Structures are given as structure tokens and as C-alpha cells.
Amino acid sequence: MLIITEYGTLLLVLACIFGFFMAWGIGANDVANAMGTAVGSKALTLKQALIIAAIFEFAGAFLAGGSVTNKISKGILESNIPILHDHPELLVYGMISALLATGSWLTLATRLGWPVSTTHSIIGAIIGFASVGISPKVVKWSALLSIVGSWVITPIIASCIAFIIFMSIQKFILNTDSPYDNARRRIPFYIFFLGVVMSMVTTSEGLPAVGITLAYRHNLLIAIVVGFIIAAFSRVILMRTKEQKFSGSHGHSPYSNVERLFGYMMVFTACSMAFAHGSNDVANAVGPLAAVISIIKSKAIGTDTLLNQEVLILGGIGIIVGLSTYGYKVIATIGENITELTPSRGFAAEISAAITVIIASGIGLPISTTQTLVGAVLGVGMARGIAALNLNVIGTIFVSWVVTLPAGAILSVIIFKILCYIFSY
């Protein structure tokens, strides 16, 4: 208690710096994952992806990220343990350690071009400092089962959805007598479905955050209306797009016009993917920082962790800076190296990953966006046959996933011990 009173400002500054550092790492690694399919399929330039990420990552965190933030900040640890009530500074040290450890690991992984999981890293870091640095009793081991289980299930779900979506695109659009006309007629149905899912989660999770609670049927009605509006807007764009005439081959296939339509529509899926990522993974940086601010202000471990706008702004800026300065390495891995992505394939991968992540955010489950998106890309690749996949790259990605959780835990324990030594605990 005395340490928080005496060094509260210093600890708060450290938490903000390391929180920004971790947000930078999320932008360089995780947001690059989210934008990788759009940039890799040439549907968006890096500059366009940056603008979309800036707007929709922030919107996702603010409108639909509250449940996940609470899970990260106080849903993993027991708050009624006597040692934490007597020494709340331990949790401050721990959360600061988790932020620095995760940011450091993300920086290393990004340098190597590994699309690792921020969620794995931050949760591993929290488990590390809590179980080794304080006591195993501090960790809510039962609560972790659902989170760890989701890390296995969600990539499989996203892969299956992507497989089904791309197979339907092949059946109803690509492998038809009039693929261009069918694309203009049928793509809006996919956009409608995506709009309904996004709107449903936003109204059910975002509106209560500003004091508005609606019945389920009202949320559903709003989601259907919004989905219809977005689908209608996409149809207008598609119908106004003129079919181009290509003379000779010059690298153009009979499907070049169809892929051009999917390229335009990937603006919608990129927006949804950024929104989905913001709703789930921004909490990885904001959650621990919010917990530190709450403890320092109240000088105790409370039951409520307030998420203020300043914290969101800090996280949002860090994420955008990370994507713009260092995100190109992971974008290349996701968008180019796993399997060859065309706009239609990227469309299927992004729409399935976004739907999976948004639903998980709606129930407050901090899943791995990285695993979900990679699973979706794999699903698209499998729809083309196993030979379409780069198994060496996939093997490297899986190894990086396995290493991430213990790496975060070990780094967190080391930093936690150093902080305890510095502040003479």
C-alpha cells in the first residue's frame, strides 16, 4: 500500500509506456494478421489497410471489446486472495511485467515474420507472474479451461466456415456459365450475413456500455436492417462496376473481372476483420493497463475495472503506429506465404475469420485472432487441395504458437522479479 502511494505516479507511467509498447507489438503482428489477406491478395494497399485499421480497430475496441477487457484484466486471476489484498502492488508489478514481456515477445516474433498470438502471450505472461511470482492459488485455473479450449476450437471453426464459403463461391459464382453476372448478384448475400453478425454483436455488447439495453428481438431487427443496408450499398457498387475487356493474355484470366469485384468487396471484409480484431485483441493491451490504473487510483484491488477513453486512445495509437512501421513482415507471411490468395479466396478467409472472432467477442472469450485467421486461410487452401498449402510455412507457424505461451510466462516472471527487487518487495 505504501509503495503504491509513494511510487504510484512512476508505476502508472511505466504501465502506460509498456502498454503502448505492447499495443505497438499488436499493431506490428496481430493487426498485420488481420490486414494480411486483404493486402496479400492485392485488394488493398498498405496505406489503405492502415486507414481502415485506424478507424475500425478503434470502433471494435470501444463498441464490442468490454467483455474481453474484463476477462483479461480481472477474469483470469482471483481477486479475493489475502496476499493480493494486503499487497495490491504485486498485481501492479505483475500487470506491468505482463505488458513488457508480451511487447518484447511480439517484437521478436514480428522480426522473424511469425504471426504469433497476442492472446497466448498475454495470458501466458499473466499466468507466469501470478503462479510463480505470487502463488498458484491466484490463478483461476477453471476459467482458463474455456479460454484454452477456444484456442483449439476457433481455428477449426474458422477453417470449416472458410472452406464452406469458398466452396459456395466456386459453386454459385466461379464455376458457372456467367461468373461475372452471378458475382454481382450473389456477393451481396455474403455481405448481408456479415453485416448482421457485426451489428448483432455491436448492439448487444456496445449499446449497454453507453447505458442502452435492448431486447434480443430488437437487437436482431436492427442487425437485419443494418445488414440489408450494407448489402444494398455493396450491390450498388457491384452493379455500377463495368466489365473490362482484356486484349490478349497479359496475365489476365477469364476470372479477372470477377476477382476485381471481390477485390472491391474485400474493403467490407477488411473493415469487419479490423472491427473484429479490435473487439477482441485490443483488450490484450488495454486490460492489464486498465487494471493497473484502477489499483493505483483506488489503492486497492476492486471488483470493477474502469476502462476510460484515455486508455483506449493510447492503445489505438500504439496499434496504428505498429502496423505502419513494422507490420509488413507478418503481412507477407499471412497474405503470400501460406497459400496463394486471390481476392475471392481472401474474401472467403476474412469473412469467416471475422464472423468467428466477432461471435467470440460477443460472449467475452479472448480467442486468438491469429489462429482464427490462419485457420481460415488454411480452409480456403484446403478447398483447392492440400498441394495448394505451403506446409513448411504452416509448420513454422504452429511451432511459434506452441512457444508463445511459455515464452510470455518466462519473460513475465523474470521482469516481475526484477521489479520486486527494484521496489524492495
mmCIF file with all atom_site columns, N, CA, C and O in Angstrom, residues 63 86 122 236 338:
data_model
loop_
_atom_site.group_PDB
_atom_site.id
_atom_site.type_symbol
_atom_site.label_atom_id
_atom_site.label_alt_id
_atom_site.label_comp_id
_atom_site.label_asym_id
_atom_site.label_entity_id
_atom_site.label_seq_id
_atom_site.pdbx_PDB_ins_code
_atom_site.Cartn_x
_atom_site.Cartn_y
_atom_site.Cartn_z
_atom_site.occupancy
_atom_site.B_iso_or_equiv
_atom_site.pdbx_formal_charge
_atom_site.auth_seq_id
_atom_site.auth_comp_id
_atom_site.auth_asym_id
_atom_site.auth_atom_id
_atom_site.pdbx_PDB_model_num
ATOM 1  N N  . LEU A 1 63  ? -16.738 -0.367  -29.009 1.00 0.00 ? 63  LEU A N  1
ATOM 2  C CA . LEU A 1 63  ? -18.129 -0.791  -29.061 1.00 0.00 ? 63  LEU A CA 1
ATOM 3  C C  . LEU A 1 63  ? -18.363 -2.233  -28.634 1.00 0.00 ? 63  LEU A C  1
ATOM 4  O O  . LEU A 1 63  ? -19.451 -2.572  -28.192 1.00 0.00 ? 63  LEU A O  1
ATOM 5  N N  . ASP A 1 86  ? -3.559  -7.574  0.817   1.00 0.00 ? 86  ASP A N  1
ATOM 6  C CA . ASP A 1 86  ? -2.545  -6.974  1.691   1.00 0.00 ? 86  ASP A CA 1
ATOM 7  C C  . ASP A 1 86  ? -1.452  -6.277  0.884   1.00 0.00 ? 86  ASP A C  1
ATOM 8  O O  . ASP A 1 86  ? -0.866  -5.295  1.352   1.00 0.00 ? 86  ASP A O  1
ATOM 9  N N  . ILE A 1 122 ? -0.119  -12.777 -23.757 1.00 0.00 ? 122 ILE A N  1
ATOM 10 C CA . ILE A 1 122 ? -0.514  -12.004 -22.574 1.00 0.00 ? 122 ILE A CA 1
ATOM 11 C C  . ILE A 1 122 ? -1.070  -12.917 -21.487 1.00 0.00 ? 122 ILE A C  1
ATOM 12 O O  . ILE A 1 122 ? -0.790  -12.729 -20.298 1.00 0.00 ? 122 ILE A O  1
ATOM 13 N N  . VAL A 1 236 ? -25.041 -1.827  -55.083 1.00 0.00 ? 236 VAL A N  1
ATOM 14 C CA . VAL A 1 236 ? -24.946 -0.628  -55.921 1.00 0.00 ? 236 VAL A CA 1
ATOM 15 C C  . VAL A 1 236 ? -23.543 -0.510  -56.513 1.00 0.00 ? 236 VAL A C  1
ATOM 16 O O  . VAL A 1 236 ? -23.367 -0.226  -57.706 1.00 0.00 ? 236 VAL A O  1
ATOM 17 N N  . ILE A 1 338 ? 1.441   -18.637 -46.996 1.00 0.00 ? 338 ILE A N  1
ATOM 18 C CA . ILE A 1 338 ? 0.729   -19.857 -46.608 1.00 0.00 ? 338 ILE A CA 1
ATOM 19 C C  . ILE A 1 338 ? 0.119   -20.530 -47.843 1.00 0.00 ? 338 ILE A C  1
ATOM 20 O O  . ILE A 1 338 ? 0.275   -21.725 -48.066 1.00 0.00 ? 338 ILE A O  1
#
